[in-house]
Short mmCIF file of C-alpha atoms in Angstrom, two decimals:
data_model
loop_
_atom_site.label_atom_id
_atom_site.label_comp_id
_atom_site.label_asym_id
_atom_site.label_seq_id
_atom_site.Cartn_x
_atom_site.Cartn_y
_atom_site.Cartn_z
CA MET A 280 -7.86 20.28 -20.46
CA ARG A 281 -11.28 18.70 -20.01
CA LEU A 282 -12.27 19.57 -23.57
CA GLN A 283 -9.05 19.40 -25.56
CA ASP A 284 -6.16 17.75 -23.71
CA ALA A 285 -6.96 14.43 -22.05
CA GLU A 286 -3.32 13.68 -21.24
CA SER A 287 -2.83 16.96 -19.37
CA HIS A 288 -6.10 16.40 -17.54
CA TYR A 289 -4.81 13.04 -16.34
CA ARG A 290 -1.45 14.48 -15.31
CA PHE A 291 -3.18 17.33 -13.45
CA LEU A 292 -5.73 15.25 -11.52
CA ARG A 293 -4.34 11.68 -11.84
CA MET A 294 -7.51 10.46 -13.56
CA SER A 295 -9.44 10.80 -16.79
CA ARG A 296 -12.32 13.21 -17.24
CA GLU A 297 -14.86 10.38 -17.18
CA THR A 298 -13.47 8.92 -13.97
CA PHE A 299 -13.32 12.37 -12.38
CA ASP A 300 -16.97 13.03 -13.24
CA ALA A 301 -17.97 9.63 -11.82
CA LEU A 302 -16.04 10.40 -8.62
CA VAL A 303 -17.70 13.81 -8.29
CA ALA A 304 -21.08 12.12 -8.48
CA LYS A 305 -20.05 9.74 -5.69
CA VAL A 306 -18.70 12.35 -3.25
CA ALA A 307 -20.96 15.33 -4.03
CA PRO A 308 -23.64 14.37 -1.46
CA ALA A 309 -21.02 14.22 1.29
CA LEU A 310 -19.57 17.59 0.23
CA LYS A 311 -22.86 19.49 0.22
CA ARG A 312 -23.07 19.57 3.97
CA ARG A 313 -21.11 22.81 4.05
CA SER A 314 -21.42 25.73 1.63
CA TYR A 315 -18.71 28.32 1.07
CA GLN A 316 -21.16 30.74 -0.45
CA SER A 317 -21.52 34.32 0.77
CA VAL A 318 -22.77 37.61 -0.58
CA TYR A 319 -19.21 38.39 -1.66
CA ARG A 320 -18.29 35.18 -3.48
CA PRO A 321 -20.01 32.39 -5.41
CA GLU A 322 -20.38 28.87 -4.07
CA ILE A 323 -17.42 26.52 -4.51
CA SER A 324 -18.90 23.47 -6.21
CA PRO A 325 -18.17 19.86 -5.19
CA GLY A 326 -16.26 19.39 -8.46
CA GLU A 327 -14.00 22.36 -7.70
CA ARG A 328 -13.41 21.16 -4.15
CA LEU A 329 -12.52 17.70 -5.41
CA ALA A 330 -10.17 19.10 -8.08
CA LEU A 331 -8.41 21.29 -5.51
CA THR A 332 -7.94 18.31 -3.16
CA LEU A 333 -6.72 15.99 -5.90
CA ARG A 334 -4.19 18.60 -7.01
CA TYR A 335 -2.91 18.96 -3.45
CA LEU A 336 -2.50 15.19 -3.05
CA ALA A 337 -0.99 14.79 -6.54
CA THR A 338 1.67 17.50 -6.12
CA GLY A 339 2.42 17.66 -2.42
CA ASN A 340 2.71 21.44 -2.74
CA SER A 341 1.94 23.55 0.30
CA GLN A 342 -1.63 24.59 0.94
CA VAL A 343 -0.53 28.21 0.49
CA SER A 344 0.67 27.36 -3.03
CA VAL A 345 -2.65 25.64 -3.77
CA SER A 346 -4.57 28.68 -2.54
CA PHE A 347 -2.71 30.88 -5.04
CA SER A 348 -3.26 28.40 -7.88
CA PHE A 349 -7.02 28.14 -7.29
CA ARG A 350 -7.49 31.72 -6.08
CA VAL A 351 -9.10 30.57 -2.86
CA GLY A 352 -8.30 31.80 0.64
CA ARG A 353 -5.73 29.87 2.63
CA ALA A 354 -8.15 29.01 5.46
CA THR A 355 -10.75 27.92 2.92
CA VAL A 356 -8.24 25.63 1.22
CA CYS A 357 -7.46 23.99 4.58
CA HIS A 358 -11.14 23.33 5.25
CA ILE A 359 -11.81 22.08 1.72
CA ILE A 360 -8.90 19.59 1.70
CA ARG A 361 -9.73 18.25 5.15
CA GLU A 362 -13.45 17.82 4.44
CA THR A 363 -12.96 16.40 0.95
CA CYS A 364 -10.40 13.84 2.16
CA ALA A 365 -12.84 12.76 4.87
CA ALA A 366 -15.60 12.47 2.25
CA LEU A 367 -13.39 10.41 -0.09
CA TRP A 368 -12.62 7.92 2.66
CA GLN A 369 -16.25 7.80 3.79
CA VAL A 370 -17.53 7.11 0.28
CA LEU A 371 -14.77 4.91 -1.20
CA GLN A 372 -13.57 2.86 1.76
CA PRO A 373 -16.64 0.60 2.14
CA GLU A 374 -16.37 -0.51 -1.49
CA TYR A 375 -12.69 -0.24 -2.43
CA VAL A 376 -10.64 -0.59 0.81
CA LYS A 377 -12.64 -3.28 2.55
CA GLY A 378 -10.91 -6.32 3.95
CA PRO A 379 -12.08 -9.83 3.07
CA SER A 380 -15.34 -10.64 4.83
CA SER A 381 -15.56 -14.39 4.21
CA GLU A 382 -13.35 -17.43 3.83
CA GLU A 383 -14.03 -17.42 0.10
CA ASP A 384 -12.69 -13.85 -0.15
CA TRP A 385 -9.45 -14.95 1.53
CA LYS A 386 -9.18 -17.98 -0.73
CA GLY A 387 -9.65 -15.73 -3.77
CA ILE A 388 -6.67 -13.62 -2.70
CA ALA A 389 -4.63 -16.78 -2.11
CA ARG A 390 -5.48 -18.09 -5.59
CA GLU A 391 -4.23 -14.86 -7.17
CA PHE A 392 -0.94 -14.97 -5.22
CA SER A 393 -0.46 -18.59 -6.26
CA LYS A 394 -1.27 -17.81 -9.89
CA LEU A 395 0.81 -14.63 -10.24
CA TRP A 396 3.63 -15.16 -7.74
CA ASN A 397 3.82 -18.96 -7.22
CA PHE A 398 3.33 -18.73 -3.47
CA PRO A 399 0.53 -21.00 -2.18
CA ASN A 400 -1.72 -20.16 0.79
CA CYS A 401 -0.58 -16.52 0.78
CA VAL A 402 -3.39 -14.12 1.73
CA GLY A 403 -1.49 -10.84 1.55
CA ALA A 404 1.85 -9.05 1.66
CA ILE A 405 2.46 -6.81 4.67
CA ASP A 406 4.82 -3.90 5.27
CA GLY A 407 4.99 -0.60 7.14
CA LYS A 408 6.26 2.87 6.38
CA HIS A 409 7.08 6.03 8.26
CA ILE A 410 5.13 8.96 6.78
CA SER A 411 7.41 11.94 7.29
CA ILE A 412 5.73 14.98 8.86
CA GLN A 413 6.68 18.37 10.18
CA ALA A 414 7.30 18.27 13.94
CA PRO A 415 3.89 18.79 15.60
CA ALA A 416 3.63 21.66 18.07
CA SER A 417 4.20 20.71 21.72
CA SER A 418 4.58 17.02 20.85
CA GLY A 419 7.98 16.52 22.42
CA SER A 420 9.45 13.22 21.26
CA SER A 421 6.10 11.49 20.66
CA TYR A 422 6.50 11.48 16.87
CA TYR A 423 10.30 11.42 16.78
CA ASN A 424 11.53 8.23 15.10
CA TYR A 425 14.84 6.41 15.17
CA LYS A 426 15.75 7.83 11.75
CA GLY A 427 16.01 11.31 13.24
CA GLY A 428 12.76 12.78 11.92
CA HIS A 429 9.09 13.01 12.89
CA SER A 430 6.52 10.65 11.46
CA VAL A 431 3.33 8.68 11.78
CA VAL A 432 3.31 5.00 10.88
CA LEU A 433 1.37 3.43 8.02
CA MET A 434 0.93 -0.34 8.31
CA ALA A 435 -0.68 -1.97 5.28
CA VAL A 436 -1.54 -5.31 3.69
CA CYS A 437 -2.13 -5.65 -0.05
CA ASP A 438 -3.46 -8.28 -2.42
CA ALA A 439 -1.72 -9.67 -5.50
CA HIS A 440 -2.88 -6.74 -7.67
CA TYR A 441 -1.31 -3.89 -5.63
CA ARG A 442 -4.58 -3.02 -3.87
CA PHE A 443 -4.56 -2.33 -0.14
CA ILE A 444 -6.92 -4.56 1.85
CA PHE A 445 -5.93 -3.46 5.38
CA VAL A 446 -4.43 -0.15 6.49
CA ASP A 447 -3.60 1.11 9.96
CA ILE A 448 -2.53 4.76 10.09
CA GLY A 449 -1.55 7.03 12.94
CA ASN A 450 0.83 5.24 15.30
CA SER A 451 3.41 7.82 16.35
CA GLY A 452 6.85 7.44 14.81
CA ARG A 453 8.58 6.57 18.08
CA HIS A 454 6.94 3.12 17.93
CA SER A 455 9.62 1.48 15.80
CA ASP A 456 9.58 -1.86 17.60
CA GLY A 457 7.05 -4.58 18.32
CA GLY A 458 4.49 -2.00 19.43
CA VAL A 459 3.73 -1.05 15.82
CA LEU A 460 2.17 -4.40 14.95
CA SER A 461 0.74 -5.27 18.36
CA ASN A 462 -0.91 -1.83 18.72
CA SER A 463 -2.55 -1.99 15.30
CA GLU A 464 -6.09 -3.25 14.80
CA PHE A 465 -4.79 -5.75 12.26
CA GLY A 466 -2.13 -7.09 14.63
CA ARG A 467 -4.59 -7.55 17.48
CA ALA A 468 -7.06 -9.35 15.20
CA LEU A 469 -4.29 -11.60 13.85
CA ASP A 470 -3.10 -12.54 17.35
CA ALA A 471 -6.67 -13.21 18.49
CA GLY A 472 -7.52 -15.27 15.42
CA LYS A 473 -10.36 -12.91 14.47
CA LEU A 474 -9.43 -12.18 10.85
CA GLY A 475 -11.64 -15.00 9.59
CA LEU A 476 -8.81 -16.81 7.82
CA PRO A 477 -9.78 -20.19 6.32
CA SER A 478 -8.74 -23.43 7.96
CA PRO A 479 -5.39 -24.90 6.88
CA THR A 480 -5.50 -26.50 3.46
CA THR A 481 -3.28 -28.79 1.45
CA LEU A 482 -0.44 -27.53 -0.70
CA PRO A 483 -1.10 -28.05 -4.45
CA GLY A 484 -0.30 -31.58 -5.58
CA THR A 485 0.26 -32.88 -2.04
CA ALA A 486 -1.63 -34.06 1.04
CA ILE A 487 0.34 -31.70 3.33
CA GLU A 488 -1.76 -29.10 5.16
CA VAL A 489 -0.40 -25.67 6.07
CA PRO A 490 -2.16 -22.54 7.37
CA PHE A 491 -2.93 -19.49 5.25
CA ALA A 492 -0.38 -16.78 5.97
CA PHE A 493 0.81 -13.26 5.21
CA VAL A 494 4.32 -12.64 3.88
CA GLY A 495 6.62 -9.96 5.22
CA ASP A 496 10.30 -9.08 5.37
CA GLU A 497 12.75 -9.59 8.21
CA ALA A 498 11.14 -6.79 10.24
CA PHE A 499 8.11 -8.97 11.01
CA PRO A 500 7.87 -11.83 13.50
CA LEU A 501 7.55 -15.44 12.42
CA GLN A 502 4.09 -16.78 13.29
CA ARG A 503 1.80 -19.51 12.05
CA ASN A 504 -0.02 -16.93 9.93
CA MET A 505 3.01 -14.69 9.23
CA LEU A 506 6.02 -15.81 7.22
CA ARG A 507 9.39 -14.06 7.12
CA PRO A 508 12.72 -14.98 5.47
CA TYR A 509 15.33 -17.24 7.01
CA PRO A 510 18.02 -15.05 8.62
CA GLY A 511 21.66 -14.99 7.69
CA ARG A 512 23.83 -15.20 4.57
CA ASN A 513 25.36 -18.12 2.69
CA LEU A 514 22.23 -20.16 3.27
CA ALA A 515 21.79 -23.71 2.03
CA ASP A 516 19.74 -24.13 -1.14
CA PRO A 517 16.39 -24.93 0.55
CA GLU A 518 16.48 -21.80 2.74
CA ALA A 519 17.78 -19.64 -0.12
CA VAL A 520 15.01 -20.87 -2.42
CA PHE A 521 12.39 -20.14 0.24
CA ASN A 522 13.73 -16.60 0.72
CA TYR A 523 13.74 -16.03 -3.04
CA ARG A 524 10.18 -17.26 -3.45
CA LEU A 525 8.98 -15.19 -0.49
CA SER A 526 10.71 -12.06 -1.82
CA ARG A 527 8.84 -12.42 -5.13
CA SER A 528 5.51 -12.32 -3.29
CA ARG A 529 6.57 -9.63 -0.84
CA ARG A 530 7.61 -7.37 -3.73
CA VAL A 531 3.89 -6.70 -4.28
CA ILE A 532 3.59 -4.50 -1.18
CA GLU A 533 6.81 -2.70 -2.09
CA ASN A 534 5.31 -1.85 -5.47
CA SER A 535 2.01 -0.82 -3.88
CA PHE A 536 3.78 1.77 -1.72
CA GLY A 537 5.93 2.85 -4.67
CA ILE A 538 2.94 3.41 -6.98
CA LEU A 539 1.15 5.29 -4.17
CA ALA A 540 4.10 7.67 -3.64
CA ALA A 541 4.71 8.14 -7.38
CA ARG A 542 1.09 9.06 -8.15
CA TRP A 543 0.35 11.03 -4.96
CA ARG A 544 3.45 13.11 -4.41
CA LEU A 545 2.25 14.29 -1.04
CA PHE A 546 4.27 11.33 0.30
CA ARG A 547 7.53 12.37 -1.32
CA ARG A 548 8.43 15.02 1.26
CA PRO A 549 7.57 15.83 4.88
CA ILE A 550 3.88 16.76 5.17
CA ILE A 551 3.18 20.13 6.77
CA ALA A 552 0.05 19.31 8.76
CA SER A 553 -1.06 18.03 12.14
CA PRO A 554 -0.95 14.24 12.66
CA ASP A 555 -4.76 14.03 12.57
CA HIS A 556 -4.83 15.75 9.18
CA VAL A 557 -2.02 13.53 7.90
CA VAL A 558 -4.18 10.51 8.73
CA LEU A 559 -7.06 12.02 6.70
CA PHE A 560 -4.80 12.76 3.72
CA THR A 561 -3.32 9.24 3.80
CA GLN A 562 -6.74 7.60 4.00
CA ALA A 563 -7.93 9.61 0.99
CA ALA A 564 -4.84 8.77 -1.08
CA ILE A 565 -5.15 5.05 -0.32
CA ALA A 566 -8.86 5.09 -1.18
CA LEU A 567 -8.07 6.86 -4.47
CA HIS A 568 -5.26 4.40 -5.19
CA ASN A 569 -7.59 1.40 -4.83
CA TYR A 570 -10.39 3.17 -6.71
CA LEU A 571 -8.15 3.89 -9.69
CA ARG A 572 -6.50 0.45 -9.60
CA THR A 573 -10.01 -0.96 -9.95
CA THR A 574 -11.68 1.46 -12.38
CA GLU A 575 -8.86 2.46 -14.76
CA SER A 576 -5.91 0.28 -13.87
CA THR A 577 -4.14 0.44 -17.23
CA VAL A 578 -4.08 4.24 -17.09
CA TYR A 579 -3.20 4.65 -13.43
CA CYS A 580 -0.55 1.93 -13.54
CA PRO A 581 0.33 1.23 -17.19
CA ARG A 582 2.61 -1.57 -18.39
CA GLY A 583 6.14 -0.94 -17.17
CA PHE A 584 5.15 1.34 -14.29
CA SER A 585 5.33 -1.50 -11.73
CA ASP A 586 7.96 -4.25 -11.54
CA ALA A 587 7.54 -6.99 -14.15
CA GLU A 588 8.93 -10.48 -14.62
CA ASP A 589 9.57 -12.52 -17.74
CA GLY A 590 9.08 -16.27 -18.03
CA ALA A 591 12.46 -16.92 -16.40
CA GLY A 592 11.82 -14.84 -13.29
CA ASN A 593 14.05 -11.97 -14.42
CA VAL A 594 12.78 -8.68 -12.97
CA THR A 595 12.44 -5.43 -14.89
CA GLU A 596 12.14 -2.63 -12.38
CA GLY A 597 9.09 -0.42 -12.66
CA ALA A 598 9.19 3.23 -13.69
CA TRP A 599 7.91 4.29 -10.27
CA ARG A 600 11.34 3.55 -8.81
CA SER A 601 13.02 6.31 -10.81
CA GLU A 602 10.27 8.76 -9.79
CA VAL A 603 10.57 8.24 -6.04
CA ASP A 604 14.30 7.51 -5.88
CA GLY A 605 15.89 9.66 -3.18
CA ASP A 606 12.59 10.88 -1.71
CA ASN A 607 12.22 10.69 2.05
CA GLY A 608 8.47 11.04 2.49
CA LEU A 609 7.96 7.29 3.00
CA SER A 610 10.71 5.33 4.74
CA ARG A 611 11.02 1.81 6.11
CA ILE A 612 10.03 1.00 9.65
CA GLY A 613 12.31 -0.90 11.98
CA SER A 614 11.62 -4.27 13.53
CA VAL A 615 7.97 -4.72 14.44
CA GLY A 616 8.34 -7.97 16.36
CA SER A 617 10.79 -10.06 18.32
CA ASN A 618 12.84 -12.93 16.93
CA MET A 619 11.08 -15.36 19.28
CA TYR A 620 8.77 -17.80 17.56
CA SER A 621 6.91 -21.02 18.33
CA ARG A 622 7.80 -24.48 17.15
CA SER A 623 4.57 -24.63 15.12
CA ALA A 624 5.50 -21.41 13.29
CA ALA A 625 8.93 -22.79 12.43
CA THR A 626 7.34 -26.04 11.25
CA CYS A 627 4.99 -24.16 8.91
CA ARG A 628 7.89 -22.30 7.33
CA ASP A 629 9.99 -25.45 7.02
CA THR A 630 7.09 -27.30 5.41
CA ILE A 631 6.71 -24.67 2.70
CA ARG A 632 10.51 -24.61 2.26
CA ASP A 633 10.51 -28.33 1.58
CA TYR A 634 7.55 -27.98 -0.77
CA PHE A 635 9.45 -25.43 -2.87
CA MET A 636 12.24 -27.97 -3.27
CA SER A 637 9.87 -30.70 -4.48
CA SER A 638 8.76 -31.40 -8.03
CA GLU A 639 5.22 -30.25 -7.15
CA GLY A 640 6.26 -26.87 -5.77
CA GLU A 641 9.42 -25.77 -7.54
CA VAL A 642 9.65 -23.23 -10.35
CA THR A 643 12.23 -24.10 -12.97
CA TRP A 644 14.28 -20.93 -12.69
CA GLN A 645 14.61 -20.72 -8.87
CA TYR A 646 18.02 -22.43 -8.67
CA HIS A 647 19.48 -20.14 -11.31
CA HIS A 648 18.42 -17.09 -9.33
CA ILE A 649 19.83 -18.21 -6.01
CA HIS A 650 23.13 -19.21 -7.69
CA ARG A 651 23.02 -16.25 -10.10
CA THR A 652 23.58 -18.35 -13.19
CA GLU A 653 22.12 -17.97 -16.67
CA TYR A 654 18.69 -19.39 -17.40
#
């Protein structure tokens, strides 16, 4: 495949030969700490260890199946996957999964959301998923979630280009309420005002200042720096327009999770591993996702693979949806916050609602979508 069949090589390892070789060069130093050489067998090279791990993440097959495919002992496969996933996170995370470190970084994310999704002062889309796992030994109900299975929780924030900028992995599945957000490092930093978000700035074309904020669905609490939809049905036009505009931006995180599960099929069924190992596997897959979104985006996520919009806001669903339809490896979390909110949080949401109804902030097709008429 390396020499004669580039397409099969990509399908086998989820990356081109050139990208694979570049990745081997990056992780090889971290993989040379342990040698599997003995008098009875040759050394397993860093490239072979990486290929074995990528194949495991790409297929989601059992480690026993991988051991037969690569003709490596089952225990050796377990060690290789665990150590290679740790090496991938160690090497790739500082460069490809790093959160914004300055106000200008946050403003850059906000500019992309405004440019691509017409939502000003948005610094990320947030969502959470249950990663389905086999019931851990002697864990009782610690990882048992309200959906009737066992899981660990993945909380993530992404930018406008489907790249994860914050991830929090490992909360046990039983935390399906406000504890998920408040117990995460991101949630604590948000509450304490330690994310380094820029000061409030004016909405485009106006003198009205509003804070920078993340967008989430109805599972998340309404805060000054966290926006969620207006509740209820049969809403008036201003609230319906706000919900429509927010849903367009929030769709980014939905696509990020969908692309992740479609490319790394480990997440399309319950993972047979301890929770600690599941965290390692998830970290590696997210690091690889961001690495490939950055280095060979058009191959990893070609045109039509993610959701797309035309000039009238009509959505064409991405191909990833047909690939992961019916899978139960990643499922939605429940409410992660109460419905209580401050007056200042409500004022921020109302201000943006009114802006979307003004000539400076509206998009021409928004009324047709909330009334479901032709445009």
